[in-house]
mmCIF file of C-alpha atoms in Angstrom:
data_model
loop_
_atom_site.group_PDB
_atom_site.id
_atom_site.type_symbol
_atom_site.label_atom_id
_atom_site.label_comp_id
_atom_site.label_asym_id
_atom_site.label_seq_id
_atom_site.Cartn_x
_atom_site.Cartn_y
_atom_site.Cartn_z
ATOM 1 C CA MET F 37 13.300 -2.291 16.009
ATOM 2 C CA ASN F 38 16.052 0.376 16.921
ATOM 3 C CA ASN F 39 14.039 3.283 19.064
ATOM 4 C CA ASN F 40 15.327 5.488 16.243
ATOM 5 C CA GLU F 41 13.274 4.278 13.664
ATOM 6 C CA ILE F 42 9.813 4.964 15.542
ATOM 7 C CA ALA F 43 7.712 7.850 14.369
ATOM 8 C CA ILE F 44 4.513 7.283 16.106
ATOM 9 C CA ALA F 45 4.181 4.800 19.257
ATOM 10 C CA VAL F 46 0.329 3.828 20.583
ATOM 11 C CA GLU F 47 0.734 1.454 23.614
ATOM 12 C CA ASN F 48 -3.258 0.244 25.028
ATOM 13 C CA LEU F 49 -4.477 3.226 24.418
ATOM 14 C CA GLU F 50 -8.243 4.234 25.932
ATOM 15 C CA TYR F 51 -9.746 7.295 25.368
ATOM 16 C CA VAL F 52 -13.466 7.887 27.269
ATOM 17 C CA TYR F 53 -15.238 11.325 26.272
ATOM 18 C CA GLU F 54 -16.581 12.694 29.656
ATOM 19 C CA PRO F 55 -19.341 13.210 31.278
ATOM 20 C CA GLN F 56 -20.636 10.634 28.584
ATOM 21 C CA GLY F 57 -18.816 7.876 29.478
ATOM 22 C CA LEU F 58 -18.473 7.040 25.662
ATOM 23 C CA ARG F 59 -15.386 5.262 24.928
ATOM 24 C CA ALA F 60 -14.109 6.192 21.971
ATOM 25 C CA ASN F 61 -10.984 4.538 22.061
ATOM 26 C CA LYS F 62 -10.169 0.690 23.850
ATOM 27 C CA GLY F 63 -6.889 -0.912 23.494
ATOM 28 C CA ILE F 64 -5.248 0.191 20.719
ATOM 29 C CA SER F 65 -1.634 -0.749 20.056
ATOM 30 C CA LEU F 66 -0.018 0.170 16.995
ATOM 31 C CA THR F 67 3.552 1.340 15.832
ATOM 32 C CA VAL F 68 4.198 3.472 12.569
ATOM 33 C CA ARG F 69 7.672 3.473 11.889
ATOM 34 C CA ARG F 70 9.309 6.270 9.682
ATOM 35 C CA GLY F 71 8.620 7.342 6.412
ATOM 36 C CA GLU F 72 6.058 5.282 6.348
ATOM 37 C CA PHE F 73 3.075 5.939 3.969
ATOM 38 C CA VAL F 74 -0.125 4.199 5.911
ATOM 39 C CA GLY F 75 -3.931 4.322 5.577
ATOM 40 C CA ILE F 76 -6.355 4.682 8.495
ATOM 41 C CA VAL F 77 -9.780 3.312 7.388
ATOM 42 C CA GLY F 78 -12.526 1.724 9.863
ATOM 43 C CA HIS F 79 -16.487 2.655 9.877
ATOM 44 C CA ASN F 80 -18.049 5.777 11.531
ATOM 45 C CA GLY F 81 -17.497 5.640 14.494
ATOM 46 C CA ALA F 82 -14.709 3.595 14.819
ATOM 47 C CA GLY F 83 -12.725 6.142 16.708
ATOM 48 C CA LYS F 84 -10.359 6.996 13.913
ATOM 49 C CA THR F 85 -10.587 11.518 14.593
ATOM 50 C CA THR F 86 -10.273 9.980 18.237
ATOM 51 C CA LEU F 87 -7.030 8.242 17.573
ATOM 52 C CA LEU F 88 -5.327 11.162 15.569
ATOM 53 C CA LYS F 89 -6.666 13.779 17.700
ATOM 54 C CA ASN F 90 -4.464 11.630 20.587
ATOM 55 C CA LEU F 91 -1.514 11.311 18.728
ATOM 56 C CA VAL F 92 -1.190 15.344 18.255
ATOM 57 C CA GLY F 93 -2.083 16.629 21.663
ATOM 58 C CA LEU F 94 -6.048 17.554 21.316
ATOM 59 C CA LEU F 95 -7.031 15.158 23.285
ATOM 60 C CA LEU F 96 -4.544 13.222 26.377
ATOM 61 C CA PRO F 97 -5.527 9.238 26.674
ATOM 62 C CA THR F 98 -7.423 8.138 29.297
ATOM 63 C CA GLY F 99 -5.195 4.847 29.418
ATOM 64 C CA GLY F 100 -2.239 3.825 27.971
ATOM 65 C CA ARG F 101 0.207 6.098 26.238
ATOM 66 C CA VAL F 102 0.688 7.824 22.961
ATOM 67 C CA ALA F 103 4.267 8.603 21.877
ATOM 68 C CA VAL F 104 5.312 10.953 18.743
ATOM 69 C CA ASP F 105 8.942 10.909 18.013
ATOM 70 C CA GLY F 106 10.096 9.546 21.606
ATOM 71 C CA LEU F 107 7.724 12.178 23.135
ATOM 72 C CA ASP F 108 5.009 11.264 25.540
ATOM 73 C CA THR F 109 1.797 13.181 24.731
ATOM 74 C CA ARG F 110 1.188 13.486 28.051
ATOM 75 C CA GLN F 111 4.491 15.269 28.868
ATOM 76 C CA THR F 112 4.504 17.259 25.815
ATOM 77 C CA THR F 113 2.938 20.534 24.927
ATOM 78 C CA VAL F 114 0.620 20.841 21.874
ATOM 79 C CA ALA F 115 3.066 23.773 20.062
ATOM 80 C CA GLU F 116 5.766 21.426 21.158
ATOM 81 C CA LEU F 117 4.112 18.182 19.155
ATOM 82 C CA ALA F 118 2.931 20.864 16.168
ATOM 83 C CA THR F 119 6.664 21.252 14.923
ATOM 84 C CA ARG F 120 7.167 17.114 14.908
ATOM 85 C CA ILE F 121 3.221 16.221 13.625
ATOM 86 C CA GLY F 122 1.392 17.829 11.434
ATOM 87 C CA PHE F 123 -2.314 17.740 11.829
ATOM 88 C CA VAL F 124 -4.831 18.355 8.459
ATOM 89 C CA MET F 125 -8.542 17.836 9.889
ATOM 90 C CA GLN F 126 -11.340 17.210 7.811
ATOM 91 C CA ASN F 127 -13.192 20.537 7.459
ATOM 92 C CA PRO F 128 -10.728 23.335 6.056
ATOM 93 C CA ASP F 129 -12.677 25.940 7.115
ATOM 94 C CA GLN F 130 -12.836 25.302 10.883
ATOM 95 C CA GLN F 131 -8.505 26.165 10.122
ATOM 96 C CA LEU F 132 -8.767 29.067 8.181
ATOM 97 C CA PHE F 133 -8.531 32.662 9.757
ATOM 98 C CA ALA F 134 -6.202 35.276 7.760
ATOM 99 C CA ALA F 135 -6.975 37.899 5.858
ATOM 100 C CA THR F 136 -4.522 36.087 2.953
ATOM 101 C CA VAL F 137 -3.446 32.770 1.658
ATOM 102 C CA GLU F 138 0.390 33.836 2.225
ATOM 103 C CA GLU F 139 -0.715 35.307 6.163
ATOM 104 C CA GLU F 140 -2.131 32.304 7.019
ATOM 105 C CA ILE F 141 0.733 29.827 5.965
ATOM 106 C CA ALA F 142 3.148 32.098 7.929
ATOM 107 C CA PHE F 143 0.929 32.073 11.108
ATOM 108 C CA GLY F 144 2.265 28.737 12.486
ATOM 109 C CA PRO F 145 6.418 29.917 11.676
ATOM 110 C CA ARG F 146 5.983 33.216 13.233
ATOM 111 C CA ASN F 147 4.441 31.909 16.214
ATOM 112 C CA LEU F 148 7.292 29.916 17.219
ATOM 113 C CA GLY F 149 9.316 33.580 17.076
ATOM 114 C CA LEU F 150 11.277 32.620 13.841
ATOM 115 C CA ALA F 151 12.753 35.939 11.754
ATOM 116 C CA GLU F 152 11.018 37.007 8.886
ATOM 117 C CA GLU F 153 13.438 35.729 5.930
ATOM 118 C CA GLU F 154 13.222 32.063 7.437
ATOM 119 C CA ILE F 155 9.051 32.591 7.595
ATOM 120 C CA ALA F 156 9.561 34.126 4.161
ATOM 121 C CA LYS F 157 11.613 31.377 3.124
ATOM 122 C CA ARG F 158 8.678 28.162 4.904
ATOM 123 C CA ALA F 159 6.136 29.997 3.199
ATOM 124 C CA GLN F 160 7.418 30.393 -0.199
ATOM 125 C CA ALA F 161 8.522 26.146 0.447
ATOM 126 C CA ALA F 162 5.040 25.279 0.501
ATOM 127 C CA ILE F 163 3.280 27.830 -1.406
ATOM 128 C CA GLU F 164 5.766 25.849 -4.319
ATOM 129 C CA LEU F 165 4.833 22.379 -2.849
ATOM 130 C CA THR F 166 0.773 22.920 -3.409
ATOM 131 C CA GLY F 167 0.532 24.804 -6.383
ATOM 132 C CA LEU F 168 -0.978 27.934 -4.013
ATOM 133 C CA GLY F 169 1.470 30.624 -5.858
ATOM 134 C CA ALA F 170 -1.278 32.492 -8.313
ATOM 135 C CA LEU F 171 -3.476 32.257 -4.527
ATOM 136 C CA ARG F 172 -1.252 33.598 -2.024
ATOM 137 C CA GLN F 173 -2.691 36.909 -1.898
ATOM 138 C CA GLU F 174 -7.086 36.017 -1.925
ATOM 139 C CA PHE F 175 -8.928 35.457 1.428
ATOM 140 C CA PRO F 176 -8.556 31.482 2.224
ATOM 141 C CA PRO F 177 -12.221 31.246 2.616
ATOM 142 C CA ALA F 178 -13.290 32.477 -0.207
ATOM 143 C CA LEU F 179 -11.442 29.622 -1.982
ATOM 144 C CA ALA F 180 -12.542 26.900 -3.631
ATOM 145 C CA LYS F 181 -13.002 23.705 -0.744
ATOM 146 C CA GLY F 182 -9.842 21.852 -2.697
ATOM 147 C CA ASP F 183 -7.990 25.275 -2.470
ATOM 148 C CA ARG F 184 -9.023 25.956 1.167
ATOM 149 C CA ALA F 185 -7.259 21.854 2.005
ATOM 150 C CA LYS F 186 -4.633 23.502 0.009
ATOM 151 C CA VAL F 187 -3.566 26.234 2.329
ATOM 152 C CA ILE F 188 -3.875 23.775 5.586
ATOM 153 C CA ILE F 189 -1.313 21.619 4.081
ATOM 154 C CA ALA F 190 0.326 24.334 3.422
ATOM 155 C CA SER F 191 0.197 25.524 6.719
ATOM 156 C CA VAL F 192 1.044 22.946 8.372
ATOM 157 C CA LEU F 193 4.090 22.166 5.720
ATOM 158 C CA ALA F 194 5.321 25.651 6.854
ATOM 159 C CA MET F 195 5.501 23.875 10.680
ATOM 160 C CA GLN F 196 8.530 21.727 8.829
ATOM 161 C CA PRO F 197 7.195 18.727 10.760
ATOM 162 C CA ASP F 198 8.438 15.172 9.950
ATOM 163 C CA ILE F 199 5.035 13.152 10.126
ATOM 164 C CA PHE F 200 1.898 14.481 8.539
ATOM 165 C CA VAL F 201 -1.579 13.026 9.958
ATOM 166 C CA PHE F 202 -4.505 13.831 7.096
ATOM 167 C CA ASP F 203 -8.341 13.252 8.755
ATOM 168 C CA GLU F 204 -10.427 12.446 6.174
ATOM 169 C CA PRO F 205 -8.637 15.410 3.331
ATOM 170 C CA THR F 206 -10.809 14.809 0.550
ATOM 171 C CA THR F 207 -14.195 14.305 1.877
ATOM 172 C CA GLY F 208 -16.305 16.402 -0.813
ATOM 173 C CA GLN F 209 -14.141 16.984 -3.013
ATOM 174 C CA ASP F 210 -14.296 16.229 -6.958
ATOM 175 C CA TYR F 211 -12.299 13.428 -8.561
ATOM 176 C CA LYS F 212 -9.520 15.962 -10.061
ATOM 177 C CA GLY F 213 -9.397 17.464 -6.044
ATOM 178 C CA CYS F 214 -8.995 14.228 -4.427
ATOM 179 C CA HIS F 215 -5.954 13.691 -6.491
ATOM 180 C CA GLN F 216 -4.185 16.753 -6.275
ATOM 181 C CA ILE F 217 -4.794 16.276 -2.159
ATOM 182 C CA MET F 218 -2.987 12.623 -2.039
ATOM 183 C CA GLN F 219 -0.457 14.118 -4.855
ATOM 184 C CA ILE F 220 0.764 16.128 -1.978
ATOM 185 C CA ALA F 221 0.590 13.775 0.603
ATOM 186 C CA ARG F 222 2.543 11.574 -1.444
ATOM 187 C CA GLN F 223 5.019 14.221 -2.338
ATOM 188 C CA LEU F 224 5.635 14.427 1.321
ATOM 189 C CA HIS F 225 6.004 10.866 1.516
ATOM 190 C CA ARG F 226 8.864 10.807 -1.144
ATOM 191 C CA GLU F 227 10.643 13.504 0.417
ATOM 192 C CA GLY F 228 10.987 11.507 3.299
ATOM 193 C CA ARG F 229 8.427 11.898 5.553
ATOM 194 C CA THR F 230 6.009 10.141 7.830
ATOM 195 C CA VAL F 231 2.448 10.345 6.425
ATOM 196 C CA LEU F 232 -0.828 9.181 7.869
ATOM 197 C CA VAL F 233 -4.563 9.015 6.145
ATOM 198 C CA VAL F 234 -7.741 8.448 7.060
ATOM 199 C CA THR F 235 -10.461 7.940 4.249
ATOM 200 C CA HIS F 236 -13.270 5.820 3.880
ATOM 201 C CA ASP F 237 -12.266 6.280 -0.093
ATOM 202 C CA MET F 238 -10.327 2.035 -0.566
ATOM 203 C CA ALA F 239 -9.418 2.808 -3.748
ATOM 204 C CA LEU F 240 -7.466 6.275 -3.207
ATOM 205 C CA ILE F 241 -6.172 3.296 0.284
ATOM 206 C CA ALA F 242 -4.946 1.313 -2.451
ATOM 207 C CA GLU F 243 -3.792 3.239 -4.974
ATOM 208 C CA TYR F 244 -1.626 5.329 -2.205
ATOM 209 C CA THR F 245 -0.505 4.242 0.915
ATOM 210 C CA GLU F 246 1.377 1.354 1.738
ATOM 211 C CA ARG F 247 0.205 -0.602 4.887
ATOM 212 C CA THR F 248 -3.175 0.026 6.300
ATOM 213 C CA ILE F 249 -4.940 -0.193 9.403
ATOM 214 C CA VAL F 250 -8.688 -0.796 10.370
ATOM 215 C CA LEU F 251 -10.048 0.032 13.357
ATOM 216 C CA CYS F 252 -12.950 -2.385 14.368
ATOM 217 C CA GLN F 253 -15.590 -1.591 17.665
#
């Protein structure tokens, strides 16, 4: 396989939470090609979220290696990785802090030091894709859970990464909310982006993803 086709490469990943000595990931090796739509499943405690946090640089491997877009995560800042791989957490309330939806979405690009014209362009594109136009001046924490999740997706989208990682994005959502979020993920995939989704909902995995990775023990 051509290295240019590889979005994520994990080689014998091991992660141990200290000082407890809790081994959350052991011997994980996997490759995700560019443009894939991949589901990740496994029982509670299988290490799914730990794996995702290693992919985006929030955790660094205890052993083994993780490369994103050819960059070793141990040698790359979280800020640099954020322009290549976007992370949508399970609980949107952990990521919301701005006074309006529009400000929330613009924060990442503004933090990169981009020109205001480019920031506005990115924010508008993200708002349109996620259907948040009518809510752009609303206070994010006051929105319904499904809309809060969309704000986080739009915030990540505004950073324009090529890889999107969703950690159980449909948890607590009703049927409509689940499919709205997964349709956004599908649209990102159709635009050529690489998408990874962790979920316990096997029906969603079957309907939306192309390949499934199972974590066990």
